[in-house]
Coordinates of C-alpha atoms (C1' of nucleotides) in Angstrom, one line a residue:
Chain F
X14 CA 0.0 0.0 0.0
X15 CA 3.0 2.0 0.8
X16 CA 4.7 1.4 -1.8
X17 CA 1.8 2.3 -4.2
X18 CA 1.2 5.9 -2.9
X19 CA 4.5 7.0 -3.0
X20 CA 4.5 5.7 -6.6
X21 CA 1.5 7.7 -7.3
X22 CA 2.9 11.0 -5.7
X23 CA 5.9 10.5 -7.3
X24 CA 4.2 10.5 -10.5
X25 CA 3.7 13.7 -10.4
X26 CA 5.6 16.1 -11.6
X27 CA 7.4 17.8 -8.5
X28 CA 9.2 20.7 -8.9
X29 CA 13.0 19.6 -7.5
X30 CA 14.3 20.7 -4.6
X31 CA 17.8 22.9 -4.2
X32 CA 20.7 21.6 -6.1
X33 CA 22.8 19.3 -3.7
X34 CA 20.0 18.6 -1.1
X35 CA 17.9 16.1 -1.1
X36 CA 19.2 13.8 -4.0
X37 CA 15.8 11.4 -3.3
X38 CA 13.1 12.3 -4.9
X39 CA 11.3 14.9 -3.9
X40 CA 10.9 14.4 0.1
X41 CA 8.7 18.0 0.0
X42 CA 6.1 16.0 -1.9
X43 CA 4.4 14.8 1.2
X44 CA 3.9 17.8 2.8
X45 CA 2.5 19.4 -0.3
X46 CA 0.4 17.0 -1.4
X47 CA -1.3 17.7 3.0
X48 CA -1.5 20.7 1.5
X49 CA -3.3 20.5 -1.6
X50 CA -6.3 21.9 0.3
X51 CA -4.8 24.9 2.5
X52 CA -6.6 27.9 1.6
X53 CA -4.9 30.9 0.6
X54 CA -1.8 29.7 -1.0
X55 CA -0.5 30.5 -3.8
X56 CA 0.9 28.7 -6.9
X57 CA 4.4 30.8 -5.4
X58 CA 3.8 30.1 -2.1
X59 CA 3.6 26.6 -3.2
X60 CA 7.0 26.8 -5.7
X61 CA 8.7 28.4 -2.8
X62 CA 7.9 25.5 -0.5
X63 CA 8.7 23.0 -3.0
X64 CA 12.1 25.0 -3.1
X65 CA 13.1 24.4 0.7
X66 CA 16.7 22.6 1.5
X67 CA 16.0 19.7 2.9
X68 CA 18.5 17.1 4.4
X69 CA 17.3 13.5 4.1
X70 CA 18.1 11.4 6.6
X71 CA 16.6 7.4 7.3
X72 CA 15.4 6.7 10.8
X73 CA 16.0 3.4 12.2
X74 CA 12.6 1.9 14.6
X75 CA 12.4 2.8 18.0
X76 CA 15.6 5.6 17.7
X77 CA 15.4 9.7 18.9
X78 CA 14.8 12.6 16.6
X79 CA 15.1 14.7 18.8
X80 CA 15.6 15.1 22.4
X81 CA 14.2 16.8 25.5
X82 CA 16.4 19.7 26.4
X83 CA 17.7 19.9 23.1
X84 CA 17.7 23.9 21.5
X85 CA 17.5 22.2 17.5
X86 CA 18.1 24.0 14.8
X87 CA 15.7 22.9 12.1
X88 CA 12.1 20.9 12.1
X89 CA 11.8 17.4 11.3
X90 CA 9.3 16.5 8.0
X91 CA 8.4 13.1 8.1
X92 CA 8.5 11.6 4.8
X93 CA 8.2 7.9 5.2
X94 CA 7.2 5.7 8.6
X95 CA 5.5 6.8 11.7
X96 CA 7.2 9.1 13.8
X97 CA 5.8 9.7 17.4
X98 CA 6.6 12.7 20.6
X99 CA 6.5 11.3 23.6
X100 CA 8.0 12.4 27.5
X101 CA 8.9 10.3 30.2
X102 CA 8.0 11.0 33.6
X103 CA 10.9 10.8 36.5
X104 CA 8.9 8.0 37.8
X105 CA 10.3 6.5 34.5
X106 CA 6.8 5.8 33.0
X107 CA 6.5 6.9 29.2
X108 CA 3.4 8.8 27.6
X109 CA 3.3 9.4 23.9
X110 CA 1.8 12.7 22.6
X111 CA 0.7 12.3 18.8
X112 CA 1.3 10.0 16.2
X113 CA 3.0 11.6 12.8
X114 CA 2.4 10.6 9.5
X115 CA 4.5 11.1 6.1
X116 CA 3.5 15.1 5.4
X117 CA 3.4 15.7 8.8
X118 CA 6.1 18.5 10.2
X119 CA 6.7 17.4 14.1
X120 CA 9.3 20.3 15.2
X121 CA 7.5 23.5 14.9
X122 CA 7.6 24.3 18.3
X123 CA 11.2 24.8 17.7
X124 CA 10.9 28.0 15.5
X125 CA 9.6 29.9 18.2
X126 CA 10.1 28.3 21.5
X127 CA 13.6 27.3 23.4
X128 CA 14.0 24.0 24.3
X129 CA 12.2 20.9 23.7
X130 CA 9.9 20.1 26.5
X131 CA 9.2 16.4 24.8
X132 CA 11.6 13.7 22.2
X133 CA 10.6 12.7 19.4
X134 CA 11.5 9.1 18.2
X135 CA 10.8 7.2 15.1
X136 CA 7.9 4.3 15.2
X137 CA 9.3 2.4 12.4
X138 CA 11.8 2.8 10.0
X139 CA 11.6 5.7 8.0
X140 CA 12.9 8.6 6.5
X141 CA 12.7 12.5 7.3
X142 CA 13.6 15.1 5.8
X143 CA 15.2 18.5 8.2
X144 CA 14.3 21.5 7.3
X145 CA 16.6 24.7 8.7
X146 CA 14.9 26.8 10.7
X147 CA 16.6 30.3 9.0
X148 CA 15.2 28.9 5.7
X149 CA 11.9 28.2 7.2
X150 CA 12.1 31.8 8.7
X151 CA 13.0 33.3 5.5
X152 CA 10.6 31.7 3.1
X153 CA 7.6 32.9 6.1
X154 CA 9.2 36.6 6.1
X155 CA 8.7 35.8 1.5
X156 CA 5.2 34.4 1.9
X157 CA 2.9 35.1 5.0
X158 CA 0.1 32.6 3.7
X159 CA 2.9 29.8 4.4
X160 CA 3.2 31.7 7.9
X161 CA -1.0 31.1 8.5
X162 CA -0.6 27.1 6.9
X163 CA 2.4 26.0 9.3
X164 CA 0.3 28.0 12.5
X165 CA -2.6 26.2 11.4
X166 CA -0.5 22.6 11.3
X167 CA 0.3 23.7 15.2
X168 CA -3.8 24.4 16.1
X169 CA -4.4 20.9 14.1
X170 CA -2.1 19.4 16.7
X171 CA -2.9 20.8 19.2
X172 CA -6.8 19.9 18.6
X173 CA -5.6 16.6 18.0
X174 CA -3.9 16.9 21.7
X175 CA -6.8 17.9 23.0
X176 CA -9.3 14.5 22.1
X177 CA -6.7 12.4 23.5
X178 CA -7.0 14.1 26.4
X179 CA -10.2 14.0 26.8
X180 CA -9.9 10.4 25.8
X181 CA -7.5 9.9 28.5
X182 CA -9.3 11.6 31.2
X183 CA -12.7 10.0 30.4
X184 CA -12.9 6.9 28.4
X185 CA -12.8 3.6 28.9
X186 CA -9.6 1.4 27.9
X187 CA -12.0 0.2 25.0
X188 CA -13.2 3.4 23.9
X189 CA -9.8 5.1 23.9
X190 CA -8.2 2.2 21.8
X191 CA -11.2 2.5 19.4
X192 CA -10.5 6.0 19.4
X193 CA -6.9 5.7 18.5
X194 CA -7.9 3.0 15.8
X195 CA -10.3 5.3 13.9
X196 CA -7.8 8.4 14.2
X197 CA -4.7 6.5 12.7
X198 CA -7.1 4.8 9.8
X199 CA -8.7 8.5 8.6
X200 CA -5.1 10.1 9.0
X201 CA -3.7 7.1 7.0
X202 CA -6.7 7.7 4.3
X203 CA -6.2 11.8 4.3
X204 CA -1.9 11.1 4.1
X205 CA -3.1 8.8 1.0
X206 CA -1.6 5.8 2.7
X207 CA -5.1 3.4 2.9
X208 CA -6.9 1.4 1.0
X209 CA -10.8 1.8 2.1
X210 CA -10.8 1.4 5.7
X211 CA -7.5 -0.4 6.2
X212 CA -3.5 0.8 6.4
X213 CA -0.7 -0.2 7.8
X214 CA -0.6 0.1 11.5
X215 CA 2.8 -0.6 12.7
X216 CA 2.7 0.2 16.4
X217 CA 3.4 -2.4 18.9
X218 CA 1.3 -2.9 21.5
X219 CA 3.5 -1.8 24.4
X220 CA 3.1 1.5 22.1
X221 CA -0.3 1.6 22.3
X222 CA 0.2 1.6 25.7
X223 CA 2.1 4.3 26.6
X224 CA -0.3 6.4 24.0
X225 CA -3.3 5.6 25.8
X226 CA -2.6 5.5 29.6
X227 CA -2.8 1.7 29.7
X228 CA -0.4 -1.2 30.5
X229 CA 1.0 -3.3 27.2
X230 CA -1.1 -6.2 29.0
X231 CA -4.8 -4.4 29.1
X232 CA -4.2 -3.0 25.5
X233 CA -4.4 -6.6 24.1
X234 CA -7.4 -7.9 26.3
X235 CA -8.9 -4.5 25.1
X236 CA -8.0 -5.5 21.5
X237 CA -9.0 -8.9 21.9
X238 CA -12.1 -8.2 22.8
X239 CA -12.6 -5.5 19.7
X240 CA -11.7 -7.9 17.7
X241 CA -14.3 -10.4 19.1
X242 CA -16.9 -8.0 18.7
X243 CA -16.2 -7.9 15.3
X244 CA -15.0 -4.6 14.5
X245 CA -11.0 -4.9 13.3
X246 CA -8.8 -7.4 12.2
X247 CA -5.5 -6.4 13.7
X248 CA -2.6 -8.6 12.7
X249 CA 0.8 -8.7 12.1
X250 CA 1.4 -4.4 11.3
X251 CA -1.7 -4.6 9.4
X252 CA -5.1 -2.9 10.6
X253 CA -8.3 -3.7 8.6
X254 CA -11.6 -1.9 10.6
X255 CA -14.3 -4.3 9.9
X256 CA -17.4 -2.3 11.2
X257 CA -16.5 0.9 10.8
X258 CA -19.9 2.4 12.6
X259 CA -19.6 0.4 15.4
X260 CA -15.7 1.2 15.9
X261 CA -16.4 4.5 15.7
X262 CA -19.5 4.4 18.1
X263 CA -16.8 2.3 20.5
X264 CA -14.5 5.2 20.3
X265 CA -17.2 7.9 20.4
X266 CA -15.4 8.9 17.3
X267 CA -16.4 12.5 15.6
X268 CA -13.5 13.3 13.2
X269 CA -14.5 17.2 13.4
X270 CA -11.2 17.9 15.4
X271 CA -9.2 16.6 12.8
X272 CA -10.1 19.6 10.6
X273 CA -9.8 17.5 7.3
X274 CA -11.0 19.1 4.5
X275 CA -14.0 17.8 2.9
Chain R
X23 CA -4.8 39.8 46.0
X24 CA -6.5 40.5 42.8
X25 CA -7.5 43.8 42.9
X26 CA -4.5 45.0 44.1
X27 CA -2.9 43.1 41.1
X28 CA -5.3 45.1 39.2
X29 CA -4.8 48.2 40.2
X30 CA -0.9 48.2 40.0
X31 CA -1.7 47.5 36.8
X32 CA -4.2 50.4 35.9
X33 CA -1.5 52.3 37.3
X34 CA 0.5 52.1 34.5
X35 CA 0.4 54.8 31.9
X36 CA -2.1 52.9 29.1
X37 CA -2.5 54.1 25.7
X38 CA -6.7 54.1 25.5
X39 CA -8.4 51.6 23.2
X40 CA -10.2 52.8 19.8
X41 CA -12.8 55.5 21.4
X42 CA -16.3 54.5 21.6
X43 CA -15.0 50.6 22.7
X44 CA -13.8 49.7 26.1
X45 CA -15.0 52.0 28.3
X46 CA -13.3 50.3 31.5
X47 CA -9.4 51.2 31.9
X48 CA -7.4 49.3 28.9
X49 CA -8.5 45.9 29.0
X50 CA -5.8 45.4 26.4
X51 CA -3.0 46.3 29.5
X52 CA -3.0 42.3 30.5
X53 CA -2.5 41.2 27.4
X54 CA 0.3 43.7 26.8
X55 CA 1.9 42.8 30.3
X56 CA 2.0 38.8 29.9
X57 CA 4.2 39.9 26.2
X58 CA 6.3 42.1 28.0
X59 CA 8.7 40.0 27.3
X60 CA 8.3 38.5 24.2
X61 CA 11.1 39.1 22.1
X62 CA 10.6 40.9 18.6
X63 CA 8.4 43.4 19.5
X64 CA 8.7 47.1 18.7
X65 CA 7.3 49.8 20.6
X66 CA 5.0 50.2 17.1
X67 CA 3.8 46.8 17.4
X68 CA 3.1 47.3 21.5
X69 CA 1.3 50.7 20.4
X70 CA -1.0 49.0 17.4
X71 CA -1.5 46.0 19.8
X72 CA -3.0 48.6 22.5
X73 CA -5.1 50.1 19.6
X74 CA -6.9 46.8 19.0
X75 CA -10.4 47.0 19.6
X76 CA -11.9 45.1 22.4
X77 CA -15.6 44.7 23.3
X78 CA -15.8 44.5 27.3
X79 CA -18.3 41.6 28.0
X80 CA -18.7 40.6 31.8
X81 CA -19.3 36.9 32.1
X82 CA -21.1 35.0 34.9
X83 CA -19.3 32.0 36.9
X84 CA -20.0 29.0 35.0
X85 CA -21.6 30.5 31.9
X86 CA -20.5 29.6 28.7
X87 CA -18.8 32.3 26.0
X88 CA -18.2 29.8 23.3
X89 CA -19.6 26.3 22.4
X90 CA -18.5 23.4 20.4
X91 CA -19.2 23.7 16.7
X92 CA -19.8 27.3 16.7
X93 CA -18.2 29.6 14.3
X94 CA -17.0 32.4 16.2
X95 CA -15.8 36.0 14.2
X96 CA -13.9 37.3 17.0
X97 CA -11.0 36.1 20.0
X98 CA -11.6 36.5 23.6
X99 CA -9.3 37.7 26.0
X100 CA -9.5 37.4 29.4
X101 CA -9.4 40.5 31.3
X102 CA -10.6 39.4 35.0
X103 CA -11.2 35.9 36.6
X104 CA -10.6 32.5 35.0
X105 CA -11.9 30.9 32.3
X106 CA -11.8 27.3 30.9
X107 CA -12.2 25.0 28.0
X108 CA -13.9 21.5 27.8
X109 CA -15.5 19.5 25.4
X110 CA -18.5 16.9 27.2
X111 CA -18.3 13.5 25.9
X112 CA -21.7 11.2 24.3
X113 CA -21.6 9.6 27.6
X114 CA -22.1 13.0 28.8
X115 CA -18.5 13.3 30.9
X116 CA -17.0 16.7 31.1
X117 CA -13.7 17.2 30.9
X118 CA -11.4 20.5 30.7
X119 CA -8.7 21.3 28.5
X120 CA -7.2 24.1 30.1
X121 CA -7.5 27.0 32.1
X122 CA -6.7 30.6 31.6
X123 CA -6.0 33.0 33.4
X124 CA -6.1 37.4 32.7
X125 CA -3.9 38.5 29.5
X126 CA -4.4 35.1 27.9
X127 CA -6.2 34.7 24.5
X128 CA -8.7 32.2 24.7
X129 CA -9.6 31.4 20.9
X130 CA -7.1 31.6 18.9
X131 CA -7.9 28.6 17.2
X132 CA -10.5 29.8 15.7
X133 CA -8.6 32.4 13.5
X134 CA -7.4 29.5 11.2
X135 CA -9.8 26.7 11.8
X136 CA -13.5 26.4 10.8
X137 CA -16.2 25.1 13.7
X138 CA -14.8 25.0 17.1
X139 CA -14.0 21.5 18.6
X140 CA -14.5 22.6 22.4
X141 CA -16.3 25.2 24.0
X142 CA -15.0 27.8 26.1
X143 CA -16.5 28.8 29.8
X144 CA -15.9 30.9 32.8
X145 CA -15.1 29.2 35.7
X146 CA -16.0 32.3 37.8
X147 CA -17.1 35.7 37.6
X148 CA -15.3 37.5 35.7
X149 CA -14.4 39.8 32.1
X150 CA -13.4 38.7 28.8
X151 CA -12.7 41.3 25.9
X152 CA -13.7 40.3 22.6
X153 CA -11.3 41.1 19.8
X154 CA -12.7 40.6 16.4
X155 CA -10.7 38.3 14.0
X156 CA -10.7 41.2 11.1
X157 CA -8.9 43.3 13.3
X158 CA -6.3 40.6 14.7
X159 CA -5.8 39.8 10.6
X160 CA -5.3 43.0 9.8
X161 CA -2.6 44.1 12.9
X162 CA -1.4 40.7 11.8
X163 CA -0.4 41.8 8.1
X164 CA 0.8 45.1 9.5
X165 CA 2.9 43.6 12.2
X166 CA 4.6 40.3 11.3
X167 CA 6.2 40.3 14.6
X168 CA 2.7 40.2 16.3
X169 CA 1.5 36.8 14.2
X170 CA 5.0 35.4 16.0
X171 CA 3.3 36.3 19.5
X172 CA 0.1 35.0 18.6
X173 CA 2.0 31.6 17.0
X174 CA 3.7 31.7 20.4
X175 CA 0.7 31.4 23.0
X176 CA -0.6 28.6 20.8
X177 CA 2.3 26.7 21.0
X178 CA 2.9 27.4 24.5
X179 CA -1.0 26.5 25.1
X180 CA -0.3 23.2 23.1
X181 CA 2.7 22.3 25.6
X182 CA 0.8 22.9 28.6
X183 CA -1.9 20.5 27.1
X184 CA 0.5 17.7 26.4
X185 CA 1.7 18.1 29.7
X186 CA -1.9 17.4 31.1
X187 CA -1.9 14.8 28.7
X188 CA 1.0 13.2 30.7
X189 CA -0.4 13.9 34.0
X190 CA -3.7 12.0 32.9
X191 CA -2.0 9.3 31.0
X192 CA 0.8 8.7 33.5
X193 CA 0.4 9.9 36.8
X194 CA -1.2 8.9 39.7
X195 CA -4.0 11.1 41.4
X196 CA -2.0 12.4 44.5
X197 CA 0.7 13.6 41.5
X198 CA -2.7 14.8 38.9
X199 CA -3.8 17.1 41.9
X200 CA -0.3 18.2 42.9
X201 CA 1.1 18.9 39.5
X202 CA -2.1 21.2 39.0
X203 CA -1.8 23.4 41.9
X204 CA 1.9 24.0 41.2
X205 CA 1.2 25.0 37.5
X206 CA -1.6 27.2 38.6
X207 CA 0.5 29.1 41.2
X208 CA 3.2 29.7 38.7
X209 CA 0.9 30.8 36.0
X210 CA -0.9 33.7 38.8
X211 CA 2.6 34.4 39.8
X212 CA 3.6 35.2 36.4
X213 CA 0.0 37.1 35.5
X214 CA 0.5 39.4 38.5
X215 CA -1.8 37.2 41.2
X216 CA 0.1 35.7 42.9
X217 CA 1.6 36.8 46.5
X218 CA 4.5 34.8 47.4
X219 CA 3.6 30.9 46.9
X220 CA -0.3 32.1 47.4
X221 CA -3.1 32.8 45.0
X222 CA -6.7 33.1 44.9
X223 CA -7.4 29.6 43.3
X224 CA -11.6 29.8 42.7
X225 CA -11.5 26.1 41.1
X226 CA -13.9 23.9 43.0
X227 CA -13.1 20.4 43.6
X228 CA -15.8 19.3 40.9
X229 CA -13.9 21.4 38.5
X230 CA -10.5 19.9 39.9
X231 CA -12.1 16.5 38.7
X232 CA -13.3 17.5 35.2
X233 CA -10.2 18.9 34.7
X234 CA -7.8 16.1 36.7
X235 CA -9.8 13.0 35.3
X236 CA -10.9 12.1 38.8
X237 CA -14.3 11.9 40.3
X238 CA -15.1 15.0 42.9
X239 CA -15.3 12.2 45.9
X240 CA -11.6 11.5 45.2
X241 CA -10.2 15.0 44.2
X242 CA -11.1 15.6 47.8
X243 CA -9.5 12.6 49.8
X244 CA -6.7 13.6 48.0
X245 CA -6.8 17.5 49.2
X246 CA -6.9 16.1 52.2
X247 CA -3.6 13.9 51.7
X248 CA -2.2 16.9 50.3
X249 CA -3.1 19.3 53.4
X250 CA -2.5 16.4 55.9
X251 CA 1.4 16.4 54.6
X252 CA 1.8 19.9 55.2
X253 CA 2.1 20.8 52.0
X254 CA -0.9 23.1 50.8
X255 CA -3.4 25.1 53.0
X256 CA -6.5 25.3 50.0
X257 CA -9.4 26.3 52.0
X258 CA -12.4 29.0 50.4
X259 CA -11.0 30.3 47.2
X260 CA -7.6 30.6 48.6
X261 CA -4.5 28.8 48.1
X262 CA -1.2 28.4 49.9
X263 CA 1.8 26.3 49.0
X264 CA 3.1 25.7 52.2
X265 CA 5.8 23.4 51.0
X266 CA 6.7 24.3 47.3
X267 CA 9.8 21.4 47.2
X268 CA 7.4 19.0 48.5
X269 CA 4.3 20.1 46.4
X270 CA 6.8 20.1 42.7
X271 CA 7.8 16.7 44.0
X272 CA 4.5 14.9 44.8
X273 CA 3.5 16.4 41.6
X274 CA 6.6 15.6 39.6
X275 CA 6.4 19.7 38.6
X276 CA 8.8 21.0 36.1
X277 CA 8.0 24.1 34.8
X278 CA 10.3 23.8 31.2
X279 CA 7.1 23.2 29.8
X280 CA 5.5 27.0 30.4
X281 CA 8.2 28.8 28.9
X282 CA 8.3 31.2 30.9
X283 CA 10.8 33.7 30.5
X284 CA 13.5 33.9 32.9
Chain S
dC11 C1' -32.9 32.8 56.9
dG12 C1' -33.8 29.3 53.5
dA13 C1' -32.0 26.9 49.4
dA14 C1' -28.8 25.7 46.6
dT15 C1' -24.1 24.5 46.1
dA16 C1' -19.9 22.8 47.8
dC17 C1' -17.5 19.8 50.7
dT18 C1' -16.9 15.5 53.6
dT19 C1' -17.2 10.7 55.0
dG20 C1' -18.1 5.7 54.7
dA21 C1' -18.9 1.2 52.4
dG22 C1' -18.7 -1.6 48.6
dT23 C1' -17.1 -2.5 43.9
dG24 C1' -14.7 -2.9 39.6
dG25 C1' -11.5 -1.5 35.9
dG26 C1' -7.2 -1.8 35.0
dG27 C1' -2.3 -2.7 37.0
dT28 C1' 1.3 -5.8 38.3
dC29 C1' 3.8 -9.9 38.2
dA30 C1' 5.0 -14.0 36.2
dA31 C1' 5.0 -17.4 32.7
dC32 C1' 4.8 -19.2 28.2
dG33 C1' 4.4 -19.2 22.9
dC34 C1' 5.9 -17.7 18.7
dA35 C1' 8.4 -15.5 15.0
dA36 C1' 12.4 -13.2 13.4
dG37 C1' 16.9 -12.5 13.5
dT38 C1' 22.0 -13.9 14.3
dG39 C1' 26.0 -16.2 14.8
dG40 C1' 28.5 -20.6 14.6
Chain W
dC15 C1' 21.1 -25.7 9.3
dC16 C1' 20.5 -25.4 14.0
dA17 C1' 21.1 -23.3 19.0
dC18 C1' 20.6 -19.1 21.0
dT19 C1' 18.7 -14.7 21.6
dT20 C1' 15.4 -11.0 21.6
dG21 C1' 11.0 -8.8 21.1
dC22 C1' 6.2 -9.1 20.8
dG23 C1' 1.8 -11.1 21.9
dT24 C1' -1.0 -13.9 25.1
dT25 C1' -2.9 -15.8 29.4
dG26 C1' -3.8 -16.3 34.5
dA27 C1' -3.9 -14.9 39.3
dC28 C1' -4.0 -11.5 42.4
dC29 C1' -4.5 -6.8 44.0
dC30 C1' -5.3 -1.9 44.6
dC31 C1' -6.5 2.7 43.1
dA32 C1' -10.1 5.2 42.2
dC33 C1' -15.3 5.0 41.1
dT34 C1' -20.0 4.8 42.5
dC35 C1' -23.7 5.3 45.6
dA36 C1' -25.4 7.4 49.5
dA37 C1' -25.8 10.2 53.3
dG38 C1' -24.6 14.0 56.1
dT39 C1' -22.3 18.6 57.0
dA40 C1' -20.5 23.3 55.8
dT41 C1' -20.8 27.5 52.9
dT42 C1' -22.4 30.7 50.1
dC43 C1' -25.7 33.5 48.2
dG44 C1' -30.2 35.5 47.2

DNA sequence: CGAATACTTGAGTGGGGTCAACGCAAGTGG
DNA sequence: CCACTTGCGTTGACCCCACTCAAGTATTCG
C-alpha cells in the first residue's frame, strides 16, 4: 500500500528541490500533497515551498529525533514511517503525545520556543527530511500565507492533543483504543496511505500503551475483545476496521477535530 | 490579591483603546503585560496591539462564552477571573482542557480553523474582551512580529496541554492534583496574582475532577492527603503552598514546559 | 434565613495494573 | 542448518487505586 502511494505522488511532476540537497526524490512532496487543500496559498507560495533545503536522513525503529532539552536548529518532515513525541516521567513511565504521518512537520515548536519540553522518536523505519529553521524563517518573512498554513499545522495538533485528552481523562480502555484506531485509519486515508478502511498500523502494543494510559497487558485484552466483537482485524502491522460504525461508536469517534478538508 | 494586582496594573500609563470601545481602563494592559517580554516586539507593534479594539463583555461564573461547533468572528481575551475549556463526551462526561488566566487569548484557534472542537467557559465571575478576528488579521499583516506572538501562545498553550496529557495518561492522582496546583500558582505568579507561593485559586473540587480526570469524591480525599502532609493550605478560594519542594515533588512539577521567560 | 451548592465521609465494587509465565516468530552467529 | 537470543503477543492470578452510591455537614448566596 505503501509502496503504491508514493508511486502515485511521485508520479507527479514535482518541482525539485535545491541543487545538492535532497538527491531522493522529492521528500517535500508529502507535505505538499497535505497541502493540496490549504486555503490561501498560492501557486508561489507553493513553488517556494517545494524549493526548501531539505537534508534526508533514514530513521531506524524505535531511535530519537530529537531530544528533550535539546535547542534544534531545524524541524523534522516526516516523509516515510510513523514518527511519534512522547515524554517520560521521573517515575520512569512513558506517555506518547501524537502519532506523525508522512506530510506531517513534528518540530515546529522549535521556530519559536527554546528548548524541547518532549523527544521525538521514530515508530518504524523511515525517512525525514530537516528542514533549517533560518530557511523556514526566511521563506515565512517571503510568503505570510505559508506563515497562517504552518500555524494552522500547530492548532491541528494541538486539537488533535486535545481529544486524546479528553480520551485519556474520560474513556474507557476500549473506547480510547477505538479511538486511536479510527484516528490512525482517517489520517492514513487523508496522508493517501489506505486502502478503504484499512493501512498499515505498525505500532506495537507496548506503544499503544504508553499512548493511551494503559499497561502493554490491558491494551491486548482490550484488542481482543474489539476484535471479538467484530469490528478490526489487527494482525501482524496490518489494521483492517471491519465495522466501521460500530468502531467509531466504541470510540465515540467524531473526526471534526481533525479539521480535514472535505 | 487580585485587585491590588489590578490596580498596579491600571496604574501604569495605558494608551486608551479605539474611542467608543472599552469603556473600563485598557482591558488590552494584561495582554500587553504577559508579552512584556516576548522578544521581537517594537514599541509600534506594542502601540498597534494597545489600539486593537476590544468589546468588554462581563461573564457570569459557569456561563458559557463559546460552544462546540460554533463559528466564532472574533477572539476572547481574558481580562478578570478564569476561564476554561472542555469538550462533554456522548456519555455525557466533562472534561477540561485548560485554564486561563487574565492577558491570555482564549480562541485563537478559531482564527485559522473552521467550527470549534470545544467550548470555552468561565469558571468564575469574571471579564473577557472580545477582539474581532478582522482586526487581529489586519494588525497581523501590518505587524509580522505580532503573528510570531500569537503563533507563540498557541504553542505554549499546546505544551501545557501535552503536559496534562502526561499527567492524565501517566500519573497517579496524588501527582494529577499536585502537579495542578503548582502550574496554577506559577501561572498567577507570572499574570501578576500571585503573593509569594499564594493565590486566589476559585476552582472547586468538581472542576478539579473534570479537569484532573478524577471523580469529585476523590479529588477531595486527595486534598486532604495533600493538606494532611503539610504541603498546601487550600481552603475557600484561597490557596497556599506551604511546601513548594514537597508540592513540585509529589506532583513531579517542572516548569520547562510553560516557557516562561527567565 | 432558607435553598442551593460545595465539601466530607463511609462502604462496597470494579476496571485496569502488576507480576510471572509461556508461545511464537524473526533474527543472528556458529 | 541449528542453538541461542530477543522482542512481541498472550494468558492467568491477584490486588489496589479510584469510582459509585449514598448520606450527612459546611458554605455561600439571594
Amino acid at each position: 500500500v505503501v509502496e503504491t502511494a508514493n508511486a502515485i505522488q511521485m508520479a507527479r511532476p514535482a518541482r525539485p528541490a535545491e541543487p545538492g540537497r535532497a538527491s531522493h526524490p522529492a521528500p517535500l512532496q508529502p507535505l505538499l500533497r497535505r497541502w493540496e487543500a490549504v486555503p490561501g496559498l498560492s501557486e508561489r507560495d507553493r513553488g517556494l515551498i517545494g524549493a526548501l533545503p531539505v537534508s534526508l536522513r533514514e530513521v531506524r525503529a524505535g531511535h530519537d529525533i530529537g531530544r528533550e532539552g535539546d535547542r534544534s536548529s531545524q524541524c523534522c518532515l516526516v516523509v516515510k514511517g510513523v514518527v511519534c513525541r512522547y515524554r517520560v516521567t521521573p517515575s520512569g513511565k512513558r506517555q506518547i503525545l501524537s502519532f506523525h504521518l508522512p506530510g506531517e512537520l513534528v518540530d515546529l515548536q522549535g521556530l519559536l520556543l527554546g528548548a524541547m519540553d518532549h523527544s521525538v522518536a521514530a515508530l518504524t523505519r523511515g525517512e525525514v527530511g530537516l528542514i533549517p529553521h533560518h530557511a523556514l524563517r526566511h521563506l515565512c518573512a517571503e510568503a505570510p500565507r505559508v506563515v497562517d498554513a504552518l500555524w494552522r499545522e500547530t492548532l491541528i495538533d494541538a486539537a488533535i492533543g486535545r481529544e486524546w485528552t479528553v480520551g485519556l481523562g474520560r474513556r474507557t480502555a476500549r473506547a480510547r483504543i477505538a479511538h486511536l484506531l479510527c484516528e490512525f485509519v482517517i489520517r492514513s486515508q487523508a496522508a493517501g496511505l489506505a486502502e478503504g478502511r484499512s493501512c498499515e498500523f505498525p505500532i506495537s502494543q507496548s506503544e499503544l500503551g504508553d499512548a493511551s494510559g494503559l499497561s502493554n497487558v490491558h491494551v491486548n485484552r482490550v484488542l481482543q475483545d474489539l476484535r471479538g466483537a467484530g469490528l478490526v482485524a489487527l494482525s501482524g502491522s496490518h489494521l483492517a476496521v471491519l465495522d466501521w460504525p460500530g468502531l467509531a461508536r466504541a470510540g465515540e469517534f467524531d473526526p471534526a477535530y481533525l479539521h480535514l478538508p472535505e
